[in-house]
Structures are given as C-alpha cells and as structure tokens.
PDB file of C-alpha atoms in Angstrom:
ATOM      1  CA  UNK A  10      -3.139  11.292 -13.217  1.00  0.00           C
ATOM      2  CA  UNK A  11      -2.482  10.912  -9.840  1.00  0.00           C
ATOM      3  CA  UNK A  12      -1.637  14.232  -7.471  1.00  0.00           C
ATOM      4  CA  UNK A  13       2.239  15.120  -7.134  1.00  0.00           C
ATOM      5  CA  UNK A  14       3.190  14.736  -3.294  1.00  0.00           C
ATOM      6  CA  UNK A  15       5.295  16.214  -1.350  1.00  0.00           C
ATOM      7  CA  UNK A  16       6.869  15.646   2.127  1.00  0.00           C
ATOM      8  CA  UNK A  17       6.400  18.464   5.173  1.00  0.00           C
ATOM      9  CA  UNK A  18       7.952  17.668   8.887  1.00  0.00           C
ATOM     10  CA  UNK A  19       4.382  17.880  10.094  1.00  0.00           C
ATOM     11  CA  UNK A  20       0.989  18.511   8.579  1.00  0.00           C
ATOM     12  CA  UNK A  21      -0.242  21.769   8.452  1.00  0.00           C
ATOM     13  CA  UNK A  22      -2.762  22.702  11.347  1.00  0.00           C
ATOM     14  CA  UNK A  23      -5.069  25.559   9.434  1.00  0.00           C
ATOM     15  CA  UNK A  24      -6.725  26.237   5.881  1.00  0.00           C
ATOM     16  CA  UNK A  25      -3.801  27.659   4.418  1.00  0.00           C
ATOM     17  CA  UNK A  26      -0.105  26.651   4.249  1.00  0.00           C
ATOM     18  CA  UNK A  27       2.841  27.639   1.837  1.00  0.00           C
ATOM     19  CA  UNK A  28       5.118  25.336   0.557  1.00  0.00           C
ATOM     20  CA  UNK A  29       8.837  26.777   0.590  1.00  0.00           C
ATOM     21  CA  UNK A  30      12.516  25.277   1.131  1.00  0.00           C
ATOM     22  CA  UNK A  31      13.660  22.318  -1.617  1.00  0.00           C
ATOM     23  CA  UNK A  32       9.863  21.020  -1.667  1.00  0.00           C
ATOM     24  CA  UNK A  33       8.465  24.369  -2.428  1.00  0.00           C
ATOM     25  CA  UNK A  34      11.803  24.715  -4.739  1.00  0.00           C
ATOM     26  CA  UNK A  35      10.270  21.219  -6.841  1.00  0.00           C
ATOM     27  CA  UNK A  36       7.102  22.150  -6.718  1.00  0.00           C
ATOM     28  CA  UNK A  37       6.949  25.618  -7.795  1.00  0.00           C
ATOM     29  CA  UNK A  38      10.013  25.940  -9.772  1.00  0.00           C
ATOM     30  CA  UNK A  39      10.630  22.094 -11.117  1.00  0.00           C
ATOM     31  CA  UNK A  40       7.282  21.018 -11.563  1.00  0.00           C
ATOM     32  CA  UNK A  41       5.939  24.893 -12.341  1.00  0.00           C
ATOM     33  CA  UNK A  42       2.532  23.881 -10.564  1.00  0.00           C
ATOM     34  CA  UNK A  43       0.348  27.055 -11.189  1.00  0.00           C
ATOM     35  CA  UNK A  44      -3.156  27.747  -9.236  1.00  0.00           C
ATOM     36  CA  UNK A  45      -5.869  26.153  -9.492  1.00  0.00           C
ATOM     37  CA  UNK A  46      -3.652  22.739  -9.480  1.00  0.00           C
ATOM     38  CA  UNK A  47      -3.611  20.332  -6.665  1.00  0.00           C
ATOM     39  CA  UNK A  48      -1.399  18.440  -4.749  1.00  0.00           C
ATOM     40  CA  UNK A  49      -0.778  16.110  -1.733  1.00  0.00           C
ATOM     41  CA  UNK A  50       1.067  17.211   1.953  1.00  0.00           C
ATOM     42  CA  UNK A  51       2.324  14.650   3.660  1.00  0.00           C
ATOM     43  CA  UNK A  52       4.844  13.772   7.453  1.00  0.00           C
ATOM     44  CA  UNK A  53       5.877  10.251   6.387  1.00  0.00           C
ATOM     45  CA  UNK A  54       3.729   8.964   9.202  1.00  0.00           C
ATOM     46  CA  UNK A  55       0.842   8.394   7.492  1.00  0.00           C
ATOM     47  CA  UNK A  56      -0.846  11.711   7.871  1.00  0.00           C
ATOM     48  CA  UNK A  57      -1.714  13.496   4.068  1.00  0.00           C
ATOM     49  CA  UNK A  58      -3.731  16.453   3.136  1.00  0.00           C
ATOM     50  CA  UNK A  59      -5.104  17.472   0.301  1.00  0.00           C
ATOM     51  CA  UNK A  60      -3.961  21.103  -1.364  1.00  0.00           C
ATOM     52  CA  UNK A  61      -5.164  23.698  -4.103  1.00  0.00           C
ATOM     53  CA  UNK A  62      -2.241  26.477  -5.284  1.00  0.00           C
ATOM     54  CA  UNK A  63      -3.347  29.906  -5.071  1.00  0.00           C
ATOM     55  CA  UNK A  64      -0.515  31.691  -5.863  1.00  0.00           C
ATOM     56  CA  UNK A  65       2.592  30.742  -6.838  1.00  0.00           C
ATOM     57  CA  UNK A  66       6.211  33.034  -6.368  1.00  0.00           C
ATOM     58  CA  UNK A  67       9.791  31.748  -7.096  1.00  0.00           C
ATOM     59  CA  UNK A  68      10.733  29.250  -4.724  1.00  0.00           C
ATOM     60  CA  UNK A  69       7.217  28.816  -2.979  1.00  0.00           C
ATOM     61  CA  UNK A  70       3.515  28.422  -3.444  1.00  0.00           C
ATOM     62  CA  UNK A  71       0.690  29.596  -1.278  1.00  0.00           C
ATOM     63  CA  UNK A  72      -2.324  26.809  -0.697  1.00  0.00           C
ATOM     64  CA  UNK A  73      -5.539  26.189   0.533  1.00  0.00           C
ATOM     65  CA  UNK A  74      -6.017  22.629   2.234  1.00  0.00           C
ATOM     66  CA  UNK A  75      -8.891  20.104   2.667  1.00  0.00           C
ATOM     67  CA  UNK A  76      -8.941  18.498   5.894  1.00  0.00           C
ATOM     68  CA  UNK A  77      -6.284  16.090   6.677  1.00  0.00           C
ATOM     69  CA  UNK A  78      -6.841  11.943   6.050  1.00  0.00           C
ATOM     70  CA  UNK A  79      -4.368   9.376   8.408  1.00  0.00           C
ATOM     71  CA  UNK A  80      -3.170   6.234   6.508  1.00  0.00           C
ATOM     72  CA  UNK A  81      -2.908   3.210   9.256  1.00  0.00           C
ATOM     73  CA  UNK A  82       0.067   1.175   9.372  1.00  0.00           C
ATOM     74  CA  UNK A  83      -0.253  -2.283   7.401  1.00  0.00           C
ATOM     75  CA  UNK A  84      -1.186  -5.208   8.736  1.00  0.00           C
ATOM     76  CA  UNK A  85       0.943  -7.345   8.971  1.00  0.00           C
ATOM     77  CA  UNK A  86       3.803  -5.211   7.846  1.00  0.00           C
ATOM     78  CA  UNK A  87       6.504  -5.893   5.849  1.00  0.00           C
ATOM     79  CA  UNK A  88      10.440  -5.766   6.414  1.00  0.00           C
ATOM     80  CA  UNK A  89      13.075  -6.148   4.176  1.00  0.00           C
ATOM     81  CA  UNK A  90      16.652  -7.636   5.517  1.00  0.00           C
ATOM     82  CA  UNK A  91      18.541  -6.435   2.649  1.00  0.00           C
ATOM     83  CA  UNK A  92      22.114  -7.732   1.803  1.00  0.00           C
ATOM     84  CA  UNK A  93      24.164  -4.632   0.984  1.00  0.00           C
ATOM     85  CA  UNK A  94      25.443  -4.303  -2.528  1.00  0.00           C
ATOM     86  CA  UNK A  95      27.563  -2.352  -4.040  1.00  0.00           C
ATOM     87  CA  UNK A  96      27.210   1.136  -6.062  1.00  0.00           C
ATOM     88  CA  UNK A  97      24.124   1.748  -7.774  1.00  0.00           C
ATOM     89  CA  UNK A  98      22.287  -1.538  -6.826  1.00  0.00           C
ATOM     90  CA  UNK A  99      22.627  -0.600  -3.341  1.00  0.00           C
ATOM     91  CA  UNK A 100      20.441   2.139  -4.294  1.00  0.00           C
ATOM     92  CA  UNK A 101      17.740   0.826  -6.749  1.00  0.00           C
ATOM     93  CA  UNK A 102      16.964  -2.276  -4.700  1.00  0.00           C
ATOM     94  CA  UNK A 103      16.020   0.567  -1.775  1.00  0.00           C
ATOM     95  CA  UNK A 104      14.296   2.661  -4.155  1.00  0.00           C
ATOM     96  CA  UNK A 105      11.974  -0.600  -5.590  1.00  0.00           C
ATOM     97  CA  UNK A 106      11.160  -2.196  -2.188  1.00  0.00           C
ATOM     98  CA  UNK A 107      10.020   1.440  -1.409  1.00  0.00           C
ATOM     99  CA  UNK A 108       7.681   1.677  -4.661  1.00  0.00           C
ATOM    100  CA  UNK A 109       6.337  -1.554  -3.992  1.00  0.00           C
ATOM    101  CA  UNK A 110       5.498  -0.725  -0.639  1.00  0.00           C
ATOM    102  CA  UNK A 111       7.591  -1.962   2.115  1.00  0.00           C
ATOM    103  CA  UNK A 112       7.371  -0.729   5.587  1.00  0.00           C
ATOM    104  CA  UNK A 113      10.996  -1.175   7.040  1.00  0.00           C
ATOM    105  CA  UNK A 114      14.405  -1.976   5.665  1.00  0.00           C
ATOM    106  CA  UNK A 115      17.209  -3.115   7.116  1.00  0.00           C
ATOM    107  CA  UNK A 116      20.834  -2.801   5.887  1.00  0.00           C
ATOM    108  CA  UNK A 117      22.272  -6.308   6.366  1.00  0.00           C
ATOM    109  CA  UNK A 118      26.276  -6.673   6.319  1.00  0.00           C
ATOM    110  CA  UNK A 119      25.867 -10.467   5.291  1.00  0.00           C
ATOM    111  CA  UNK A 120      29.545 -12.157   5.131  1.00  0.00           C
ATOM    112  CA  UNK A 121      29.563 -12.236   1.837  1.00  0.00           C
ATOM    113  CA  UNK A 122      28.898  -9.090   1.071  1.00  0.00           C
ATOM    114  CA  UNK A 123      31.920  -7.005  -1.158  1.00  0.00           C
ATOM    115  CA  UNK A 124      30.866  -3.751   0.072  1.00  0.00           C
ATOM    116  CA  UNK A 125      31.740  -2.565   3.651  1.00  0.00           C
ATOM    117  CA  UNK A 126      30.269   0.419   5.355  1.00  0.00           C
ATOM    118  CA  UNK A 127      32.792   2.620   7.433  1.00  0.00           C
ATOM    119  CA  UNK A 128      30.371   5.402   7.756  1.00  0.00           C
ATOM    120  CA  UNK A 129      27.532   6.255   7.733  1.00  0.00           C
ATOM    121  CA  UNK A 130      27.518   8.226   4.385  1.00  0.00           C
ATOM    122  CA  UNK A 131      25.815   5.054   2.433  1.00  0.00           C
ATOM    123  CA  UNK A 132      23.235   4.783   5.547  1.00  0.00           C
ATOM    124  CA  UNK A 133      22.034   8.546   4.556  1.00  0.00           C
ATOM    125  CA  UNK A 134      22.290   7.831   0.833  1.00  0.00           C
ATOM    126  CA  UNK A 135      19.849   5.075   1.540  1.00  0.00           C
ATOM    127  CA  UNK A 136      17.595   7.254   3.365  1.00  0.00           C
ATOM    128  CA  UNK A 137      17.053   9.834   1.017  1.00  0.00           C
ATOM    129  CA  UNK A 138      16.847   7.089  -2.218  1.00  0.00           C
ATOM    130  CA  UNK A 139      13.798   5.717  -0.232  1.00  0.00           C
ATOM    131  CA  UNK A 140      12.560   9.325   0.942  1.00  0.00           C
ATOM    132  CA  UNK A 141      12.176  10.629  -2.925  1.00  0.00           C
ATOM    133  CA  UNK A 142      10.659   7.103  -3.857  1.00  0.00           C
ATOM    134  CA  UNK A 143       8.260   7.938  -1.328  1.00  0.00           C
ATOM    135  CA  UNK A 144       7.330  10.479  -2.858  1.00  0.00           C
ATOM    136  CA  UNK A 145       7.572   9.479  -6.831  1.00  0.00           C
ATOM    137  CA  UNK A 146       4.889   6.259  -5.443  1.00  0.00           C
ATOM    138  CA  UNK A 147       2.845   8.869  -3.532  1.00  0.00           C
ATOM    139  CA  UNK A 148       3.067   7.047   0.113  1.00  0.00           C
ATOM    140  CA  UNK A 149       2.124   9.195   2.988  1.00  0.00           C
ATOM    141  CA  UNK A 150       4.164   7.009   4.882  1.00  0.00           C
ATOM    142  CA  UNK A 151       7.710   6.578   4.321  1.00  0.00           C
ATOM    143  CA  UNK A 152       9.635   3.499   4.604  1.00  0.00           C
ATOM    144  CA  UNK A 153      12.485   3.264   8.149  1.00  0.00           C
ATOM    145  CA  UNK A 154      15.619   2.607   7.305  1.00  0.00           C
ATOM    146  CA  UNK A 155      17.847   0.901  10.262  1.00  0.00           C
ATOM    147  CA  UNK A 156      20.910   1.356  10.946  1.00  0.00           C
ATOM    148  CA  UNK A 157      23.405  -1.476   9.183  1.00  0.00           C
ATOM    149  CA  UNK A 158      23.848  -4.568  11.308  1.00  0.00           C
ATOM    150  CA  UNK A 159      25.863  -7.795  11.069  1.00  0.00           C
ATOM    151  CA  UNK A 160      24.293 -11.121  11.184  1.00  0.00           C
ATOM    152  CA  UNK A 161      24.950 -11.583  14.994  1.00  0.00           C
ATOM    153  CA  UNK A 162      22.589  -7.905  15.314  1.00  0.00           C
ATOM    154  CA  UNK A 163      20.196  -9.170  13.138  1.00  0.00           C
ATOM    155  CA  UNK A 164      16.918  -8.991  15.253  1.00  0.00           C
ATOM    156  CA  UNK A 165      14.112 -10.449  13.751  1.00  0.00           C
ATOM    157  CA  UNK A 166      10.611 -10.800  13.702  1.00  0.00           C
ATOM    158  CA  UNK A 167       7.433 -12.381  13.123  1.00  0.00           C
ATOM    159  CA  UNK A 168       7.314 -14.910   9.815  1.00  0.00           C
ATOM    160  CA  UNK A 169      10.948 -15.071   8.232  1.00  0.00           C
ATOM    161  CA  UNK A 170      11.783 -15.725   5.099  1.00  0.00           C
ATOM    162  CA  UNK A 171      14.744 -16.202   3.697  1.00  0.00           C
ATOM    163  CA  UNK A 172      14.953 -16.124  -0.518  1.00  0.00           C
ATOM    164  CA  UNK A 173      17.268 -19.146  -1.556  1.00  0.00           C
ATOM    165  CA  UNK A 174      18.006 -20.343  -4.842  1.00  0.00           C
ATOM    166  CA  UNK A 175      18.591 -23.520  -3.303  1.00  0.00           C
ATOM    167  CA  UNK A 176      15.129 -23.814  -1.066  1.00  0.00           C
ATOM    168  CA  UNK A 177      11.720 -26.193  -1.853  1.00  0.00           C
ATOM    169  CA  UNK A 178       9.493 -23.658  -0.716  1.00  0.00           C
ATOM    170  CA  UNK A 179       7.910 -21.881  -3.310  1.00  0.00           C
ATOM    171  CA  UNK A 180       7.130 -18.254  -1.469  1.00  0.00           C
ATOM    172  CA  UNK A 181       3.745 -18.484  -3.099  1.00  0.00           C
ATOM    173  CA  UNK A 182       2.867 -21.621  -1.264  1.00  0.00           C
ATOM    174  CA  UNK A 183       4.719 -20.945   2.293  1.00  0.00           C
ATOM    175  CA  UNK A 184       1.556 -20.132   4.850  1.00  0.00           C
ATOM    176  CA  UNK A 185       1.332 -16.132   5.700  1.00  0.00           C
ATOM    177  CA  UNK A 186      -0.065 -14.629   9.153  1.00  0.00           C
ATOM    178  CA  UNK A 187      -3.024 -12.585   9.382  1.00  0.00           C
ATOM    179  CA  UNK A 188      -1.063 -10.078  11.364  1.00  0.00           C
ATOM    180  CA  UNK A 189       2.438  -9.110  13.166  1.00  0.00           C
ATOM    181  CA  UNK A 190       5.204  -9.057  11.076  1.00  0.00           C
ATOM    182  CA  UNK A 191       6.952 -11.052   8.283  1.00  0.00           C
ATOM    183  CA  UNK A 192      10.306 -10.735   7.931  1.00  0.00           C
ATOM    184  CA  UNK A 193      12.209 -10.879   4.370  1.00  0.00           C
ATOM    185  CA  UNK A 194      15.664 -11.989   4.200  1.00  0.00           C
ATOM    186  CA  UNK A 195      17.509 -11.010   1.040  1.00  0.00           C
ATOM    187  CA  UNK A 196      21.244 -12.283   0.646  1.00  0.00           C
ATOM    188  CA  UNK A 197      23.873 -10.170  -0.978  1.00  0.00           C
ATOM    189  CA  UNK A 198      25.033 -11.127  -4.940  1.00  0.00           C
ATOM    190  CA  UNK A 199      27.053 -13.837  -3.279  1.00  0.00           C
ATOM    191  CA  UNK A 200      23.976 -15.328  -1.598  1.00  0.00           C
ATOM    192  CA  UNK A 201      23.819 -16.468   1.976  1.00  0.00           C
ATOM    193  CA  UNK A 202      26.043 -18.437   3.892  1.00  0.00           C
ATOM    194  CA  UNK A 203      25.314 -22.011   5.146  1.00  0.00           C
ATOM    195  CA  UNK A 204      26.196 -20.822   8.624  1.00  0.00           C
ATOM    196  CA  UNK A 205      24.389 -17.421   8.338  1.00  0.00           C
ATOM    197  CA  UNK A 206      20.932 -19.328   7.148  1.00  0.00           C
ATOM    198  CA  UNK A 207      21.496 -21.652  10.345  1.00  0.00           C
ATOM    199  CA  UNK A 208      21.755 -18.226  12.878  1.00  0.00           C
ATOM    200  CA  UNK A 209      19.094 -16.582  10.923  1.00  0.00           C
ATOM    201  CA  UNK A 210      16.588 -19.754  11.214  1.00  0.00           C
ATOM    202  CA  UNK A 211      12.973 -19.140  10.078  1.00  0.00           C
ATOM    203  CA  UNK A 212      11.667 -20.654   5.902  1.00  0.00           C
ATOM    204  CA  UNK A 213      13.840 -20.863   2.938  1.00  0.00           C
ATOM    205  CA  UNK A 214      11.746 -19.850   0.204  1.00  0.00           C
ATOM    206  CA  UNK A 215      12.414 -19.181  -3.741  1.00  0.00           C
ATOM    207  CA  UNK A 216      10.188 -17.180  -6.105  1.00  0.00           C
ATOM    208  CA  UNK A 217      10.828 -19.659  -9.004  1.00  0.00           C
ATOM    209  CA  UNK A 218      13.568 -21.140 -11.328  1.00  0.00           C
ATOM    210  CA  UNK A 219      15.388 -18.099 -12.129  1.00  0.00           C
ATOM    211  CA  UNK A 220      18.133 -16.429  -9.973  1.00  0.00           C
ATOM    212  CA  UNK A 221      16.961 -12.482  -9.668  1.00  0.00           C
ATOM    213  CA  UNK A 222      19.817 -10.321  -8.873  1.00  0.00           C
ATOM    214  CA  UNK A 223      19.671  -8.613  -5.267  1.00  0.00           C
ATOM    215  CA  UNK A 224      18.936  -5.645  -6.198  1.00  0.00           C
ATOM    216  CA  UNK A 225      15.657  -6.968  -7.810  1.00  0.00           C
ATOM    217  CA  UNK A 226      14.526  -9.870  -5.792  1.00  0.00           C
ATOM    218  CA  UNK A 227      13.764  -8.249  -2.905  1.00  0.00           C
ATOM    219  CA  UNK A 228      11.023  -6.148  -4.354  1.00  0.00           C
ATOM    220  CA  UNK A 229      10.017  -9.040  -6.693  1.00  0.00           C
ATOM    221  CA  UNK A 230       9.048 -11.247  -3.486  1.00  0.00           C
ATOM    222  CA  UNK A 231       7.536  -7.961  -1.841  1.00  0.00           C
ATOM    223  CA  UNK A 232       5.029  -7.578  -4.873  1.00  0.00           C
ATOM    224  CA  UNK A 233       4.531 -11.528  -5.057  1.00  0.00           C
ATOM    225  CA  UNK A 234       3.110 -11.136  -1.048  1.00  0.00           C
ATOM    226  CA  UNK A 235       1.390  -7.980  -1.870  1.00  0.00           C
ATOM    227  CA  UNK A 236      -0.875  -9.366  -3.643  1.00  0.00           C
ATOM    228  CA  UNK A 237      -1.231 -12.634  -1.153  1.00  0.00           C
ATOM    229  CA  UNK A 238      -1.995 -10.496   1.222  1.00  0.00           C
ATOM    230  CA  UNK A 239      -4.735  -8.457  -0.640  1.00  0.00           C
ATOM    231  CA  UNK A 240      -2.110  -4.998  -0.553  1.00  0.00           C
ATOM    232  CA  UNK A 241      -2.657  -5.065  -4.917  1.00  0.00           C
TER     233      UNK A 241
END
C-alpha cells in the first residue's frame, strides 16, 4: 500500500519534524498512524520527503525524515479549461482531473453555463476539492487553480483542444507535441457555443460515440493523453 501524504507549506530543513495543525490532526488522530509507520511530506511544488513516526501525542506526531526527493514539472503539461457546472459536479470534475493528474485548471464561465460565480466562495471550494485530491492520489505537486474567466479572458496555450460531440477528430488520432503545453477545452452541460468555438480556435476533438457528462469528460480525455504521452 502506498504511503499516506500529507501537505506542509515548505519541506522540512533537518532530520526531525513534527506534524501538528489539521494535517497533524488527520494524521495522528484520523488515521491513528503509530511509530514505526511511514509517511510522505510534501509543499505542492514538487518537493516530498520521506518520514518515520516516533512518537505520536493528540493532535501531532514527532518524525524522523529521509532526505528530501524534487518531482519536475511534466512535460508538456497539461491544462484543463473547465466549463463551470453546477453543485456537486463542479466539484468532482476538479477532484478527477486532479487524480488523473492534471497540472492547471481553469474555471471557464462559458455562455452557456447555468451557474454564475459572484464570489469567490466556489473559487476556494475548488481549491481545497483539488488540494485533498492531491493528497488522496499522493502528488507532491498540486494542481493551480485560476481564477474564473469569461471566454473573452480565456488565454490559451500551446496545442488546444476543444472536446465536441459534434467534431471528426478522434483525440486519439489528433498529433501531440513533444513539449510546451496542450490546452483542454471542456464545455459546460450545455456544450459550447458556435461563436465561443470560433474565439477559442485551436482542434475539435471527441473521445468517441458517447456524450460524457462534464463533470467526467474532462478527466476521461486527460487519462486518454496520459497514456499517449507515456504519463501511465
């Protein structure tokens, strides 16, 4: 089984380290790790280190560490333009682009979207749904979230694509670069305007004959191009 990991502002810079505050809270008191266990640090930034429990108190647990490891960024990376939906699916298509490993995702207020942000409540709820998937998937690097933007703030780039029921393109044929960026576009359960695909530009693509739901289709493409581009 793979090591539980938790998320620190910074790595640790000597042997020892305790764990306190909510992650010391899940790991001592949640997931009642005793010593002698192990268990992953990590900033979100790629840097992870290794951890045995000594002792463990209410609230906290007292560690030795290994020396750290750095995970580079991927190359070519991957972003999600995400069409907001509303309640729950808002929330589990961020929380499976995360697991599947995406490396940005944007918040896209398409036009025919039925939810509208007026805050930025939903932007933090975002956040921390793809901070504790982070964590559940073990990535030492955690996922940006942007700010929402409208279609005229959209900006883009590297590859594009842009899932359509309607396109020729399967995304298993469309040609990938060896590095940069490529670009996802995901429309909202309404699917993406005529004139939106037309200021968005870039390659229509489909995954296949059936019509995945937003909040799934996103990280169905994400795992179909991990594996093009040796990630899985």
């Amino acid at each position: 089984m793979s090591l539980p990991l938790f998320l620190v502002p910074s790595l640790p810079a000597g042997p020892s380290f305790v764990l306190d505050g909510p992650e010391g809270h899940h790991a001592a008191d949640v997931q009642r790790l005793t010593p002698g266990e192990a268990l992953l640090l990590a900033d979100g930034r790629g840097g992870v280190v290794r951890g045995v429990v000594v002792s463990a108190r209410k609230g906290s647990l007292a560690l030795e560490l290994d020396p750290p490891a750095f995970e580079p960024e991927r190359d070519p990376s991957l972003t999600v333009v995400q069409g907001i939906a509303k309640g729950e699916r808002a929330e589990l298509a961020v929380q499976l682009l995360t697991e599947v490993g995406v490396d940005r995702i944007v918040p896209w207020q398409a036009a025919r979207c039925v939810a509208r942000w007026k805050d930025d409540r939903p932007l933090e709820r975002w956040r921390s749904t793809v901070r504790e998937a982070a964590k559940q998937s073990r990535r030492p690097r955690v996922p940006t979230v942007s700010p929402a933007a409208t279609t005229k703030q959209l900006s883009l780039a590297g590859v594009i694509l842009v899932l359509h029921e309607e396109a020729s393109v399967p995304l298993s044929a469309v040609p990938l670069p060896a590095a940069g960026e490529i670009t996802l576009v995901v429309g909202p359960e309404g699917g993406v305007a005529p004139e939106e695909l037309d200021m968005i530009g870039g390659t229509p693509v489909r995954l296949g004959r059936e019509v995945l739901r937003t909040s799934t289709a996103g990280a169905a493409a994400v795992a179909a191009l991990s594996i093009r581009l040796g990630r899985w």
